[in-house]
Each structure stands twice: as structure tokens, then as C-alpha cells.
CSV table of C-alpha atoms in Angstrom, one decimal:
chain,number,residue,atom,x,y,z
K,15,UNK,CA,-7.9,29.0,-31.5
K,16,UNK,CA,-9.7,28.5,-28.2
K,17,UNK,CA,-13.0,28.3,-30.1
K,18,UNK,CA,-11.8,25.6,-32.4
K,19,UNK,CA,-10.5,23.6,-29.4
K,20,UNK,CA,-13.9,23.9,-27.8
K,21,UNK,CA,-15.5,22.6,-31.0
K,22,UNK,CA,-13.1,19.7,-31.2
K,23,UNK,CA,-13.8,18.8,-27.5
K,24,UNK,CA,-17.5,18.8,-28.1
K,25,UNK,CA,-17.2,16.7,-31.2
K,26,UNK,CA,-14.9,14.2,-29.3
K,27,UNK,CA,-17.4,14.0,-26.4
K,28,UNK,CA,-20.3,13.3,-28.8
K,29,UNK,CA,-18.2,10.7,-30.6
K,30,UNK,CA,-17.2,9.2,-27.3
K,31,UNK,CA,-20.9,8.9,-26.2
K,32,UNK,CA,-21.7,7.2,-29.5
K,33,UNK,CA,-18.8,4.8,-29.2
K,34,UNK,CA,-19.6,3.8,-25.6
K,35,UNK,CA,-23.4,3.9,-25.7
K,36,UNK,CA,-23.7,0.1,-26.2
K,37,UNK,CA,-20.9,-0.8,-23.8
K,38,UNK,CA,-21.1,-1.7,-20.1
K,39,UNK,CA,-18.6,-0.5,-17.4
K,40,UNK,CA,-18.2,-2.7,-14.3
K,41,UNK,CA,-16.6,-0.8,-11.4
K,42,UNK,CA,-14.7,-2.8,-8.8
K,43,UNK,CA,-14.1,-0.9,-5.6
K,44,UNK,CA,-13.8,-1.3,-1.8
K,45,UNK,CA,-17.0,0.6,-1.2
K,46,UNK,CA,-20.3,1.1,-3.1
K,47,UNK,CA,-19.6,4.6,-4.3
K,48,UNK,CA,-18.9,5.1,-8.0
K,49,UNK,CA,-16.0,7.5,-8.8
K,50,UNK,CA,-16.5,10.9,-10.4
K,51,UNK,CA,-15.7,11.9,-14.0
K,52,UNK,CA,-16.7,8.6,-15.5
K,53,UNK,CA,-16.6,8.2,-19.3
K,54,UNK,CA,-20.1,8.0,-20.8
K,55,UNK,CA,-20.7,4.2,-20.9
K,56,UNK,CA,-24.2,3.0,-21.7
K,57,UNK,CA,-24.5,1.1,-18.4
K,58,UNK,CA,-22.5,1.3,-15.2
K,59,UNK,CA,-22.5,-1.4,-12.5
K,60,UNK,CA,-20.7,-1.2,-9.2
K,61,UNK,CA,-19.3,-4.3,-7.5
K,62,UNK,CA,-17.4,-4.5,-4.2
K,63,UNK,CA,-14.3,-6.7,-4.0
K,64,UNK,CA,-15.9,-8.6,-1.1
K,65,UNK,CA,-19.0,-9.4,-3.1
K,66,UNK,CA,-17.0,-10.7,-6.0
K,67,UNK,CA,-14.8,-12.9,-3.8
K,68,UNK,CA,-18.0,-14.4,-2.2
K,69,UNK,CA,-19.5,-15.3,-5.5
K,70,UNK,CA,-17.0,-15.4,-8.3
K,71,UNK,CA,-19.1,-17.6,-10.6
K,72,UNK,CA,-21.9,-15.0,-10.6
K,73,UNK,CA,-19.4,-12.2,-11.3
K,74,UNK,CA,-17.9,-14.3,-14.2
K,75,UNK,CA,-21.3,-13.9,-15.9
K,76,UNK,CA,-20.4,-10.3,-16.5
K,77,UNK,CA,-17.6,-11.3,-18.9
K,78,UNK,CA,-18.5,-10.0,-22.3
K,79,UNK,CA,-16.7,-8.4,-25.3
K,80,UNK,CA,-18.8,-5.2,-24.7
K,81,UNK,CA,-18.0,-5.1,-21.0
K,82,UNK,CA,-15.1,-3.3,-19.6
K,83,UNK,CA,-13.8,-3.2,-16.0
K,84,UNK,CA,-12.4,-0.5,-13.8
K,85,UNK,CA,-10.6,-1.1,-10.5
K,86,UNK,CA,-10.8,2.0,-8.3
K,87,UNK,CA,-8.9,2.8,-5.1
K,88,UNK,CA,-9.9,6.4,-4.9
K,89,UNK,CA,-13.0,8.5,-5.5
K,90,UNK,CA,-12.3,9.9,-8.9
K,91,UNK,CA,-11.3,8.9,-12.4
K,92,UNK,CA,-9.2,11.1,-14.7
K,93,UNK,CA,-11.0,12.6,-17.7
K,94,UNK,CA,-7.9,11.8,-19.7
K,95,UNK,CA,-7.9,8.1,-19.0
K,96,UNK,CA,-9.3,7.5,-22.5
K,97,UNK,CA,-7.4,9.9,-24.8
K,98,UNK,CA,-8.3,8.0,-27.9
K,99,UNK,CA,-11.6,6.4,-28.7
K,100,UNK,CA,-10.1,3.2,-29.9
K,101,UNK,CA,-7.6,2.8,-27.0
K,102,UNK,CA,-10.2,0.5,-25.4
K,103,UNK,CA,-10.0,-1.9,-28.3
K,104,UNK,CA,-6.3,-1.4,-28.9
K,105,UNK,CA,-5.1,-2.1,-25.4
K,106,UNK,CA,-5.9,-4.7,-22.8
K,107,UNK,CA,-5.2,-2.5,-19.8
K,108,UNK,CA,-5.3,1.3,-19.5
K,109,UNK,CA,-3.5,2.4,-16.4
K,110,UNK,CA,-3.3,5.9,-14.8
K,111,UNK,CA,0.4,6.3,-14.0
K,112,UNK,CA,1.2,8.8,-11.3
K,113,UNK,CA,4.1,11.3,-11.4
K,114,UNK,CA,4.6,10.7,-7.7
K,115,UNK,CA,5.2,7.0,-8.3
K,116,UNK,CA,8.9,7.3,-7.2
K,117,UNK,CA,7.7,8.6,-3.8
K,118,UNK,CA,5.4,5.7,-3.4
K,119,UNK,CA,8.1,3.3,-4.5
K,120,UNK,CA,10.3,4.7,-1.7
K,121,UNK,CA,7.4,4.6,0.7
K,122,UNK,CA,6.6,0.9,-0.1
K,123,UNK,CA,10.3,0.0,0.0
K,124,UNK,CA,10.5,1.4,3.6
K,125,UNK,CA,7.4,-0.5,4.7
K,126,UNK,CA,8.7,-3.6,3.0
K,127,UNK,CA,5.2,-5.2,3.0
K,128,UNK,CA,5.0,-6.1,-0.6
K,129,UNK,CA,7.9,-5.2,-2.9
K,130,UNK,CA,5.9,-6.1,-6.0
K,131,UNK,CA,3.5,-3.2,-5.4
K,132,UNK,CA,6.4,-0.7,-5.4
K,133,UNK,CA,6.0,0.1,-9.0
K,134,UNK,CA,3.5,2.9,-9.5
K,135,UNK,CA,0.9,4.8,-7.6
K,136,UNK,CA,-2.5,4.3,-9.3
K,137,UNK,CA,-6.1,5.2,-8.9
K,138,UNK,CA,-7.9,3.7,-11.8
K,139,UNK,CA,-7.3,0.8,-14.1
K,140,UNK,CA,-9.4,0.0,-17.2
K,141,UNK,CA,-9.2,-3.5,-18.5
K,142,UNK,CA,-11.1,-5.6,-21.0
K,143,UNK,CA,-12.9,-8.9,-20.4
K,144,UNK,CA,-9.9,-10.9,-21.4
K,145,UNK,CA,-7.9,-9.6,-18.5
K,146,UNK,CA,-10.7,-10.2,-16.0
K,147,UNK,CA,-11.2,-13.7,-17.4
K,148,UNK,CA,-7.5,-14.3,-16.9
K,149,UNK,CA,-7.8,-13.2,-13.2
K,150,UNK,CA,-10.9,-15.2,-12.5
K,151,UNK,CA,-9.7,-18.4,-14.2
K,152,UNK,CA,-6.6,-18.5,-12.0
K,153,UNK,CA,-8.6,-17.7,-8.8
K,154,UNK,CA,-6.4,-14.6,-8.2
K,155,UNK,CA,-7.7,-12.1,-5.6
K,156,UNK,CA,-8.9,-9.1,-7.5
K,157,UNK,CA,-6.6,-6.2,-6.5
K,158,UNK,CA,-4.2,-3.7,-7.9
K,159,UNK,CA,-1.3,-5.8,-6.7
K,160,UNK,CA,-2.4,-8.7,-8.9
K,161,UNK,CA,-2.8,-6.4,-11.9
K,162,UNK,CA,0.7,-4.9,-11.4
K,163,UNK,CA,2.1,-8.4,-11.4
K,164,UNK,CA,0.3,-9.2,-14.6
K,165,UNK,CA,1.5,-5.9,-16.1
K,166,UNK,CA,5.1,-6.6,-15.0
K,167,UNK,CA,4.9,-10.1,-16.6
K,168,UNK,CA,4.0,-8.4,-20.0
K,169,UNK,CA,1.0,-10.7,-20.4
K,170,UNK,CA,-1.2,-8.0,-21.9
K,171,UNK,CA,-0.8,-4.8,-23.8
K,172,UNK,CA,-0.8,-1.8,-21.5
K,173,UNK,CA,-1.2,1.9,-22.0
K,174,UNK,CA,-0.1,4.4,-19.3
K,175,UNK,CA,-2.0,7.6,-19.0
K,176,UNK,CA,-0.4,10.5,-17.1
K,177,UNK,CA,-2.4,12.5,-14.6
K,178,UNK,CA,-2.0,16.1,-13.3
K,179,UNK,CA,0.0,16.9,-10.2
K,180,UNK,CA,-3.0,17.7,-7.9
K,181,UNK,CA,-4.5,14.3,-8.7
K,182,UNK,CA,-1.2,12.7,-8.0
K,183,UNK,CA,-0.9,14.4,-4.7
K,184,UNK,CA,-4.4,13.4,-3.6
K,185,UNK,CA,-3.8,9.8,-4.7
K,186,UNK,CA,-0.4,9.6,-3.0
K,187,UNK,CA,-2.0,10.8,0.3
K,188,UNK,CA,-4.9,8.3,0.0
K,189,UNK,CA,-2.7,5.3,-0.8
K,190,UNK,CA,-0.2,6.4,1.8
K,191,UNK,CA,-2.8,6.4,4.5
K,192,UNK,CA,-4.3,3.1,3.3
K,193,UNK,CA,-0.9,1.4,3.2
K,194,UNK,CA,0.1,2.7,6.6
K,195,UNK,CA,-3.2,1.4,8.1
K,196,UNK,CA,-2.7,-2.0,6.6
K,197,UNK,CA,1.0,-2.2,7.2
K,198,UNK,CA,2.8,-3.6,10.2
K,199,UNK,CA,3.6,0.0,11.5
K,200,UNK,CA,0.5,0.4,13.7
K,201,UNK,CA,1.2,-3.0,15.3
K,202,UNK,CA,4.9,-2.0,15.8
K,203,UNK,CA,3.7,1.2,17.5
K,204,UNK,CA,1.5,-0.8,19.9
K,205,UNK,CA,4.4,-3.1,20.7
K,206,UNK,CA,6.7,-0.1,21.3
K,207,UNK,CA,4.2,1.4,23.7
K,208,UNK,CA,3.8,-1.9,25.5
K,209,UNK,CA,7.6,-2.1,25.8
K,210,UNK,CA,7.7,1.3,27.5
K,211,UNK,CA,5.2,0.2,30.1
K,212,UNK,CA,7.1,-3.1,30.7
K,213,UNK,CA,10.3,-1.0,31.1
K,214,UNK,CA,8.7,1.2,33.7
K,215,UNK,CA,7.2,-1.7,35.6
K,216,UNK,CA,10.4,-3.7,35.7
K,217,UNK,CA,12.5,-0.7,36.7
K,218,UNK,CA,10.1,0.0,39.6
K,219,UNK,CA,10.1,-3.6,40.8
K,220,UNK,CA,13.8,-4.2,40.4
K,221,UNK,CA,14.9,-0.9,42.0
K,222,UNK,CA,13.8,-2.3,45.4
K,223,UNK,CA,16.4,-5.1,45.3
K,224,UNK,CA,19.1,-4.0,42.9
K,225,UNK,CA,21.4,-1.0,42.3
K,226,UNK,CA,19.5,1.5,40.1
K,227,UNK,CA,21.9,1.2,37.2
K,228,UNK,CA,21.7,-2.5,37.1
K,229,UNK,CA,18.0,-2.5,37.6
K,230,UNK,CA,17.6,0.0,34.7
K,231,UNK,CA,19.8,-2.3,32.4
K,232,UNK,CA,17.6,-5.3,33.2
K,233,UNK,CA,14.4,-3.3,32.7
K,234,UNK,CA,15.6,-2.2,29.3
K,235,UNK,CA,16.6,-5.7,28.3
K,236,UNK,CA,13.2,-7.0,29.5
K,237,UNK,CA,11.4,-4.5,27.3
K,238,UNK,CA,13.6,-5.3,24.3
K,239,UNK,CA,12.9,-9.0,24.7
K,240,UNK,CA,9.2,-8.5,25.1
K,241,UNK,CA,9.2,-6.3,22.1
K,242,UNK,CA,11.0,-8.9,20.1
K,243,UNK,CA,8.6,-11.7,21.1
K,244,UNK,CA,5.5,-9.6,20.2
K,245,UNK,CA,7.0,-8.5,16.9
K,246,UNK,CA,8.0,-12.1,16.1
K,247,UNK,CA,4.6,-13.6,16.8
K,248,UNK,CA,2.3,-10.7,16.0
K,249,UNK,CA,3.7,-7.7,14.1
K,250,UNK,CA,5.7,-9.6,11.5
K,251,UNK,CA,4.2,-13.0,11.7
K,252,UNK,CA,3.2,-12.9,8.1
K,253,UNK,CA,6.8,-12.7,6.9
K,254,UNK,CA,8.3,-15.8,5.2
K,255,UNK,CA,11.3,-16.0,7.6
K,256,UNK,CA,13.1,-19.0,9.0
K,257,UNK,CA,11.1,-20.6,11.8
K,258,UNK,CA,14.0,-22.7,13.1
K,259,UNK,CA,15.9,-22.1,16.4
K,260,UNK,CA,18.9,-20.6,14.6
K,261,UNK,CA,16.8,-18.1,12.7
K,262,UNK,CA,14.9,-17.2,15.9
K,263,UNK,CA,18.1,-16.3,17.9
K,264,UNK,CA,19.6,-14.6,14.9
K,265,UNK,CA,16.6,-12.3,14.7
K,266,UNK,CA,16.8,-11.8,18.5
K,267,UNK,CA,20.4,-10.7,18.2
K,268,UNK,CA,19.7,-8.3,15.3
K,269,UNK,CA,16.7,-6.9,17.2
K,270,UNK,CA,18.9,-6.2,20.2
K,271,UNK,CA,21.5,-4.5,18.0
K,272,UNK,CA,18.9,-2.4,16.2
K,273,UNK,CA,17.5,-1.4,19.6
K,274,UNK,CA,20.9,-0.2,20.7
K,275,UNK,CA,21.4,1.7,17.4
K,276,UNK,CA,18.0,3.3,18.0
K,277,UNK,CA,19.1,4.4,21.4
K,278,UNK,CA,22.2,5.9,20.0
K,279,UNK,CA,20.2,7.8,17.4
K,280,UNK,CA,17.8,9.1,20.1
K,281,UNK,CA,20.7,10.3,22.3
K,282,UNK,CA,22.6,11.8,19.3
K,283,UNK,CA,19.6,13.8,18.0
K,284,UNK,CA,18.7,14.9,21.5
K,285,UNK,CA,22.2,16.2,22.3
K,286,UNK,CA,22.5,17.9,18.9
K,287,UNK,CA,19.2,19.7,19.2
K,288,UNK,CA,19.8,20.8,22.8
K,289,UNK,CA,23.1,22.2,21.8
K,290,UNK,CA,21.4,24.3,19.2
K,291,UNK,CA,19.2,25.8,21.9
K,292,UNK,CA,16.0,23.8,21.4
K,293,UNK,CA,13.9,23.1,24.5
K,294,UNK,CA,14.8,19.9,26.2
K,295,UNK,CA,11.4,18.1,26.1
K,296,UNK,CA,10.9,19.1,22.4
K,297,UNK,CA,14.3,17.8,21.5
K,298,UNK,CA,13.6,14.5,23.3
K,299,UNK,CA,10.3,14.0,21.5
K,300,UNK,CA,12.0,14.5,18.1
K,301,UNK,CA,14.8,12.1,19.1
K,302,UNK,CA,12.2,9.5,20.2
K,303,UNK,CA,10.2,9.8,16.9
K,304,UNK,CA,13.3,9.5,14.7
K,305,UNK,CA,14.7,6.6,16.7
K,306,UNK,CA,11.3,4.9,16.5
K,307,UNK,CA,11.1,5.2,12.8
K,308,UNK,CA,14.7,4.1,12.4
K,309,UNK,CA,14.1,1.0,14.5
K,310,UNK,CA,11.0,0.2,12.5
K,311,UNK,CA,12.8,0.5,9.2
K,312,UNK,CA,15.7,-1.7,10.5
K,313,UNK,CA,13.2,-4.3,11.9
K,314,UNK,CA,11.2,-4.4,8.7
K,315,UNK,CA,14.1,-4.3,6.3
K,316,UNK,CA,16.8,-6.3,8.3
K,317,UNK,CA,15.4,-8.3,11.2
K,318,UNK,CA,12.2,-9.6,9.6
K,319,UNK,CA,13.1,-8.9,6.0
K,320,UNK,CA,11.0,-11.2,3.8
K,321,UNK,CA,8.0,-10.7,1.4
K,322,UNK,CA,4.6,-10.9,3.0
K,323,UNK,CA,2.4,-13.9,2.4
K,324,UNK,CA,0.4,-12.1,-0.3
K,325,UNK,CA,-2.4,-14.3,-1.4
K,326,UNK,CA,-3.1,-14.4,-5.1
């Protein structure tokens, strides 16, 4: 049985080479490294997204019935992406669908950067020249987000190829790190750190002239206000929110409310963990971390909740 399977695998590989020997694969990636485990195309060319966007007319010359395109986010391609020799001709798009797609959907939903992307985690997409011509002719930015929109609109015939769990895990980590870096979370962290410094400075200055409790309250409100202004004009400035005075003060009010809720979460977790016997400083750090993430989620999903200005 195993011997026969080996024979079939060899025959399929030989047939695959014959089938793809006169076809060209164009790889579109964010770096110049070609992924591993590529099907045996006759010729393989690598283009960076930046190079394509700089000279779209030159890239359009690659459009050909014998040319296929692959958008890669990671450094590998599944060997199973072409399970049938004729899938390339039968489908317009062949997409590796991840089993961890639900986790990524939750992840993207929390970040709230681009809800359209919260569909599936993917590493490799194969498409034919008709799909690429559609993208170029409409001057869309070449990205997986655009392809997911096209897929969601049912403009082309799509085949989903499952991948193994290990590949899913690696891909989820890769995309997770990529999305975190390019999300508003790092900016939000910088703003939060700045707010702590402002809080400490204002408390020190005000304590000389005001009762300590009153000085602390004003210092806290100063940091909350500074955080709001930095988030409004820097962290979430790409959100399509109301720019009027009413919308501004509505967001400020929500921001103050979420800050108070975060404070309550911090104190609640701190008290509960200390009561269980955890060391005070460790409990405080956990409370701060959970409160920070809670405030970020509330800020992203409630205060500045709106799709990003994603350019097509």
C-alpha cells in the first residue's frame, strides 16, 4: 500500500512538472526572498509590492495566460496548494485557508483596524492573470486585504486549500506579530507611558500648593486628557470618526469613562490576587496589564470605533 502511494506521488510530481514546465510563476512579496516548497513552474520571478506600486505599467506586462501569481506573507508555501493539476485552470484563485482563522478573526476584531480582513488567516494565494488584471485595472493596492474583498464579493471562482496545524500556528504567529506592529496598539502604549509621566509630573507640581488627594485627582485628570488628545490626533487619527465639536466631546466623555472602568479593573484584579496570596507587586503588574488591554479594546471598539482609511 505504501509502495503504491509512493509510485502515485512520483507519477503526480512528474506530471506536475510537465504541466507547469511552460508556465511562469510571479511571486509578490514584501521582501525579495522566494518562499520554500514552490511548485515546479518553468520560470519563477519575484517582485516586491513596493516595486510594483512604483511602476504598475511595467508589471502589467507580466499579464499572460501562461503566467500565474502568488501573494506571499510568509516564507513557505504548502505542498498541497495544488491538489489537482487542473485546479489552476479551473479556479481563478487558490487560497490556503487556515484552521486558526477563527483566532485571527477574534484578534482582528479586537484590534478593529480593518474588519474586512477578519475573514481568514492566509499565507499564500495563487491567482491567474485575469485576477491580477482586475486588480491593476482598478488601481487597487496589491495586498491580501484587497484579494479578500474580491473573494468576499464573489467576483471569481475560489478554491480553499486546508493546511496542517503546524503551518497554521506559524502563520498565525507571523500575521499576529505583523498586525500588532502595524496596528494602533504600539502608539497606544507610547501614549499610555507618556500619560504616566505627565501624571507623576503634575502630582509633584500640584502637591506643593494643593491637598494631596485633590492634587492627585487633578494629576489623574491631566494624564487622562493628554492621553485623549494624543489618541485623538495621533493613535486613532486614521479612523473615520466625526470631526465636529459634538463628536470630539462625546469621545472625550467616553474616554474618561473607559479610563475609570480601567482603574476599577486594575483595583479589582489587584485586590483579588492579593487576597489569594500573590505578592503585591506581581499582582499590581497583572492588574495594570489587564487594565491597559481593557482600555485599549474599549478605546478601539467604542471611543474611536470606525474602519481605517484603507486605501484600495
